[in-house]
Coordinates of N, CA and C in Angstrom, one line a residue:
M15 N 37.6 123.6 31.7 CA 38.4 123.6 30.5 C 39.7 124.5 30.7
K16 N 39.5 125.6 31.3 CA 40.6 126.5 31.5 C 41.8 125.8 32.3
R17 N 41.4 125.0 33.3 CA 42.4 124.3 34.1 C 43.2 123.3 33.3
L18 N 42.5 122.6 32.4 CA 43.2 121.6 31.6 C 44.2 122.3 30.6
V19 N 43.8 123.4 30.1 CA 44.8 124.2 29.2 C 46.0 124.6 30.0
H20 N 45.8 125.1 31.2 CA 46.9 125.5 32.1 C 47.8 124.3 32.4
W21 N 47.2 123.2 32.7 CA 48.0 122.0 33.0 C 48.8 121.6 31.9
R22 N 48.3 121.6 30.7 CA 49.1 121.2 29.5 C 50.3 122.2 29.3
G23 N 50.0 123.5 29.4 CA 51.1 124.4 29.3 C 52.2 124.2 30.3
R24 N 51.8 124.0 31.5 CA 52.9 123.8 32.5 C 53.6 122.5 32.2
T25 N 53.0 121.5 31.8 CA 53.6 120.3 31.5 C 54.6 120.4 30.4
S26 N 54.2 121.1 29.3 CA 55.1 121.3 28.2 C 56.4 122.1 28.6
R27 N 56.2 123.1 29.5 CA 57.3 123.8 30.0 C 58.2 123.0 30.8
E28 N 57.7 122.1 31.6 CA 58.5 121.2 32.4 C 59.2 120.2 31.6
V29 N 58.6 119.7 30.5 CA 59.3 118.8 29.6 C 60.4 119.5 28.9
A30 N 60.2 120.7 28.4 CA 61.2 121.5 27.8 C 62.4 121.7 28.7
A31 N 62.1 122.1 29.9 CA 63.2 122.3 30.9 C 64.0 121.0 31.2
R32 N 63.2 119.9 31.3 CA 63.9 118.6 31.5 C 64.8 118.3 30.3
R33 N 64.3 118.5 29.1 CA 65.1 118.2 27.9 C 66.4 119.1 27.9
A34 N 66.2 120.4 28.2 CA 67.4 121.3 28.3 C 68.4 120.8 29.3
R35 N 68.0 120.4 30.5 CA 68.9 119.9 31.5 C 69.6 118.6 31.0
H36 N 68.8 117.8 30.3 CA 69.4 116.5 29.8 C 70.5 116.8 28.7
L37 N 70.2 117.8 27.8 CA 71.1 118.1 26.8 C 72.4 118.7 27.4
R38 N 72.2 119.6 28.4 CA 73.4 120.2 29.1 C 74.2 119.1 29.8
A39 N 73.5 118.1 30.4 CA 74.3 117.0 31.0 C 75.1 116.2 30.0
Q40 N 74.4 116.0 28.8 CA 75.1 115.2 27.8 C 76.3 116.0 27.3
L41 N 76.2 117.3 27.1 CA 77.3 118.1 26.7 C 78.4 118.2 27.8
G42 N 78.0 118.1 29.0 CA 79.0 118.1 30.1 C 79.8 116.8 30.1
V43 N 79.2 115.7 29.8 CA 79.9 114.5 29.6 C 80.8 114.5 28.4
A44 N 80.3 115.1 27.3 CA 81.1 115.2 26.1 C 82.4 116.1 26.4
A45 N 82.2 117.1 27.1 CA 83.3 118.0 27.5 C 84.3 117.3 28.4
D46 N 83.8 116.5 29.3 CA 84.7 115.7 30.2 C 85.5 114.7 29.4
I47 N 84.8 114.1 28.4 CA 85.5 113.1 27.6 C 86.6 113.8 26.8
A48 N 86.3 115.0 26.2 CA 87.3 115.7 25.4 C 88.5 116.2 26.3
I49 N 88.2 116.6 27.5 CA 89.3 117.0 28.4 C 90.1 115.8 28.8
T50 N 89.5 114.7 29.1 CA 90.3 113.5 29.5 C 91.1 113.0 28.3
A51 N 90.5 113.0 27.1 CA 91.3 112.6 26.0 C 92.5 113.5 25.7
Q52 N 92.3 114.8 25.9 CA 93.5 115.7 25.7 C 94.5 115.5 26.7
R53 N 94.1 115.2 28.0 CA 95.1 115.0 29.0 C 95.8 113.7 28.8
K54 N 95.1 112.7 28.3 CA 95.8 111.4 28.0 C 96.9 111.6 26.9
M55 N 96.5 112.4 25.9 CA 97.5 112.6 24.8 C 98.6 113.4 25.3
L56 N 98.4 114.4 26.2 CA 99.4 115.2 26.8 C 100.4 114.3 27.7
A57 N 99.8 113.4 28.4 CA 100.6 112.5 29.2 C 101.5 111.6 28.3
A58 N 100.9 111.2 27.2 CA 101.7 110.4 26.3 C 102.9 111.2 25.7
R59 N 102.6 112.5 25.4 CA 103.7 113.3 24.9 C 104.7 113.6 25.9
L60 N 104.3 113.8 27.2 CA 105.3 114.0 28.2 C 106.1 112.8 28.5
E61 N 105.5 111.6 28.4 CA 106.2 110.3 28.5 C 107.2 110.2 27.4
A62 N 106.9 110.6 26.2 CA 107.8 110.5 25.1 C 109.0 111.5 25.3
A63 N 108.7 112.6 25.9 CA 109.7 113.7 26.0 C 110.6 113.3 27.2
G64 N 110.3 112.4 28.0 CA 111.2 112.0 29.1 C 111.0 112.7 30.4
H65 N 109.9 113.4 30.6 CA 109.5 114.1 31.9 C 110.5 115.1 32.4
D66 N 111.2 115.8 31.6 CA 112.1 116.8 32.1 C 111.3 118.0 32.6
G67 N 111.7 118.7 33.7 CA 110.9 119.8 34.3 C 110.6 120.9 33.4
A68 N 111.5 121.3 32.5 CA 111.2 122.4 31.6 C 110.2 122.0 30.5
G69 N 110.2 120.7 30.1 CA 109.3 120.3 29.1 C 107.9 120.2 29.6
E70 N 107.7 119.9 30.8 CA 106.3 119.9 31.4 C 105.6 121.2 31.3
R71 N 106.4 122.3 31.5 CA 105.8 123.6 31.5 C 105.5 124.0 30.0
L72 N 106.3 123.6 29.1 CA 106.2 124.0 27.7 C 105.1 123.2 27.0
L73 N 104.9 121.9 27.3 CA 103.9 121.1 26.7 C 102.6 121.3 27.3
R74 N 101.6 121.7 26.5 CA 100.2 121.9 26.9 C 99.3 121.3 25.9
G75 N 98.2 120.8 26.4 CA 97.2 120.3 25.5 C 96.2 121.3 25.1
R76 N 95.4 121.0 24.1 CA 94.4 122.0 23.7 C 93.0 121.3 23.5
V77 N 92.0 121.7 24.2 CA 90.7 121.1 24.0 C 89.8 122.2 23.4
S78 N 89.1 121.9 22.4 CA 88.3 122.9 21.6 C 86.9 122.6 21.7
V79 N 86.1 123.6 21.3 CA 84.6 123.4 21.2 C 84.3 122.4 20.2
D80 N 85.1 122.3 19.1 CA 84.8 121.3 18.1 C 85.0 119.9 18.6
D81 N 86.0 119.7 19.5 CA 86.1 118.4 20.2 C 84.9 118.0 20.9
V82 N 84.3 118.9 21.7 CA 83.1 118.7 22.4 C 81.9 118.3 21.5
L83 N 81.8 119.1 20.4 CA 80.7 118.8 19.5 C 80.9 117.5 18.8
E84 N 82.1 117.1 18.5 CA 82.4 115.8 17.9 C 82.1 114.7 18.9
Y85 N 82.5 114.8 20.1 CA 82.1 113.7 21.1 C 80.6 113.7 21.4
A86 N 80.0 114.8 21.4 CA 78.5 114.8 21.5 C 77.8 114.1 20.4
R87 N 78.4 114.3 19.2 CA 77.8 113.6 18.0 C 78.1 112.1 18.1
Q88 N 79.3 111.8 18.4 CA 79.7 110.3 18.4 C 79.0 109.6 19.5
H89 N 79.0 110.1 20.7 CA 78.5 109.4 21.9 C 77.0 109.5 22.1
F90 N 76.4 110.6 21.8 CA 75.0 110.9 22.1 C 74.1 111.1 20.9
G91 N 74.7 111.1 19.7 CA 73.9 111.3 18.5 C 73.3 112.7 18.4
L92 N 74.0 113.7 18.9 CA 73.6 115.1 18.8 C 74.2 115.8 17.7
P93 N 73.5 115.8 16.5 CA 74.2 116.3 15.3 C 74.2 117.9 15.3
S94 N 73.2 118.5 15.9 CA 73.1 120.0 15.8 C 73.0 120.6 17.1
V95 N 74.1 120.9 17.7 CA 74.1 121.6 19.0 C 74.7 123.0 18.7
A96 N 74.1 124.0 19.4 CA 74.6 125.4 19.2 C 76.1 125.5 19.7
R97 N 76.9 126.0 18.9 CA 78.3 126.2 19.3 C 78.5 127.0 20.6
E98 N 77.7 128.0 20.7 CA 77.7 128.8 22.0 C 77.4 128.0 23.2
Q99 N 76.4 127.1 23.0 CA 76.0 126.3 24.2 C 77.1 125.3 24.5
A100 N 77.7 124.7 23.5 CA 78.8 123.8 23.8 C 80.0 124.5 24.4
A101 N 80.3 125.8 24.0 CA 81.4 126.6 24.5 C 81.1 126.9 26.0
A102 N 79.8 127.2 26.3 CA 79.5 127.5 27.7 C 79.7 126.3 28.6
V103 N 79.3 125.1 28.1 CA 79.5 123.9 28.9 C 81.0 123.6 29.1
L104 N 81.7 123.8 28.0 CA 83.2 123.5 28.0 C 83.8 124.5 29.0
R105 N 83.5 125.7 29.0 CA 84.0 126.7 30.0 C 83.8 126.2 31.4
T106 N 82.6 125.8 31.7 CA 82.2 125.4 33.0 C 83.0 124.1 33.4
R107 N 83.1 123.1 32.6 CA 83.8 121.9 32.9 C 85.3 122.1 32.9
Y108 N 85.8 123.0 32.1 CA 87.3 123.4 32.1 C 87.6 124.0 33.4
E109 N 86.8 124.9 33.9 CA 87.1 125.6 35.2 C 87.0 124.6 36.3
L110 N 86.0 123.8 36.3 CA 85.7 122.8 37.4 C 86.8 121.8 37.5
R111 N 87.4 121.4 36.3 CA 88.4 120.3 36.3 C 89.8 120.9 36.3
G112 N 90.0 122.2 36.5 CA 91.3 122.8 36.6 C 92.1 122.7 35.3
G113 N 91.4 122.9 34.2 CA 92.1 122.8 32.9 C 93.1 123.9 32.7
H114 N 93.1 125.0 33.4 CA 94.1 126.0 33.2 C 95.5 125.6 33.5
R115 N 95.6 124.5 34.3 CA 97.0 124.0 34.7 C 97.7 123.4 33.5
D116 N 97.0 122.7 32.7 CA 97.7 121.9 31.6 C 97.1 122.0 30.2
L117 N 95.9 122.7 30.1 CA 95.2 122.7 28.8 C 94.9 124.1 28.4
D118 N 94.8 124.4 27.1 CA 94.3 125.6 26.6 C 93.0 125.3 26.0
T119 N 92.1 126.3 25.8 CA 90.8 126.1 25.2 C 90.4 127.3 24.4
D120 N 89.6 127.1 23.4 CA 89.0 128.2 22.6 C 87.6 128.6 23.1
A121 N 87.2 128.0 24.2 CA 85.8 128.2 24.6 C 85.6 129.6 25.1
Y122 N 86.6 130.3 25.5 CA 86.5 131.7 26.0 C 86.4 132.7 24.8
A123 N 86.9 132.3 23.6 CA 86.9 133.2 22.5 C 85.4 133.5 22.1
A124 N 84.5 132.6 22.3 CA 83.1 132.8 21.9 C 82.5 133.9 22.8
A125 N 82.9 133.9 24.0 CA 82.3 134.9 25.0 C 83.1 136.2 25.1
G126 N 84.3 136.2 24.6 CA 85.2 137.3 24.7 C 85.8 137.5 26.1
R127 N 85.9 136.4 26.8 CA 86.5 136.4 28.2 C 87.8 135.6 28.2
S128 N 88.5 135.9 29.2 CA 89.8 135.1 29.4 C 89.5 134.0 30.5
P129 N 90.3 133.0 30.5 CA 90.1 131.9 31.4 C 90.0 132.3 32.9
D130 N 90.7 133.3 33.3 CA 90.7 133.7 34.7 C 89.9 134.9 35.0
A131 N 89.0 135.3 34.0 CA 88.2 136.5 34.2 C 87.3 136.3 35.4
G132 N 86.8 135.1 35.7 CA 85.9 134.9 36.8 C 86.6 135.0 38.1
E133 N 87.9 134.8 38.1 CA 88.7 134.8 39.4 C 89.0 136.3 39.8
R134 N 88.9 137.2 38.9 CA 89.2 138.6 39.2 C 88.0 139.3 39.6
T135 N 87.7 139.3 40.9 CA 86.5 140.1 41.4 C 87.0 141.1 42.3
G136 N 87.2 142.3 41.8 CA 87.7 143.5 42.5 C 88.0 143.5 43.8

């Protein structure tokens, strides 16, 4: 009987870990959608501005944690995701996709970090 109880406990931990990975993957896709949408809007604004060199540096898009939460709700039916978790995923995807070049984000405000804090290692 002891073995059966141990087996159930391990299985429930595995299921919880699998669900957490799945939620993080869904949030990653929602963050990618938000970043892509903001880049498309930025490209349209640049096109309307006429692609002058000075305008490209001045025009920046903004992707927010609320955008990620909204896309997670729309695409995956996730109504209640912790804001901190969405911010952590957005920070990861923002750094991975080079968002610092053309986008701003509020994902670092939740952690009290700057976008390039990870790059400064003494």
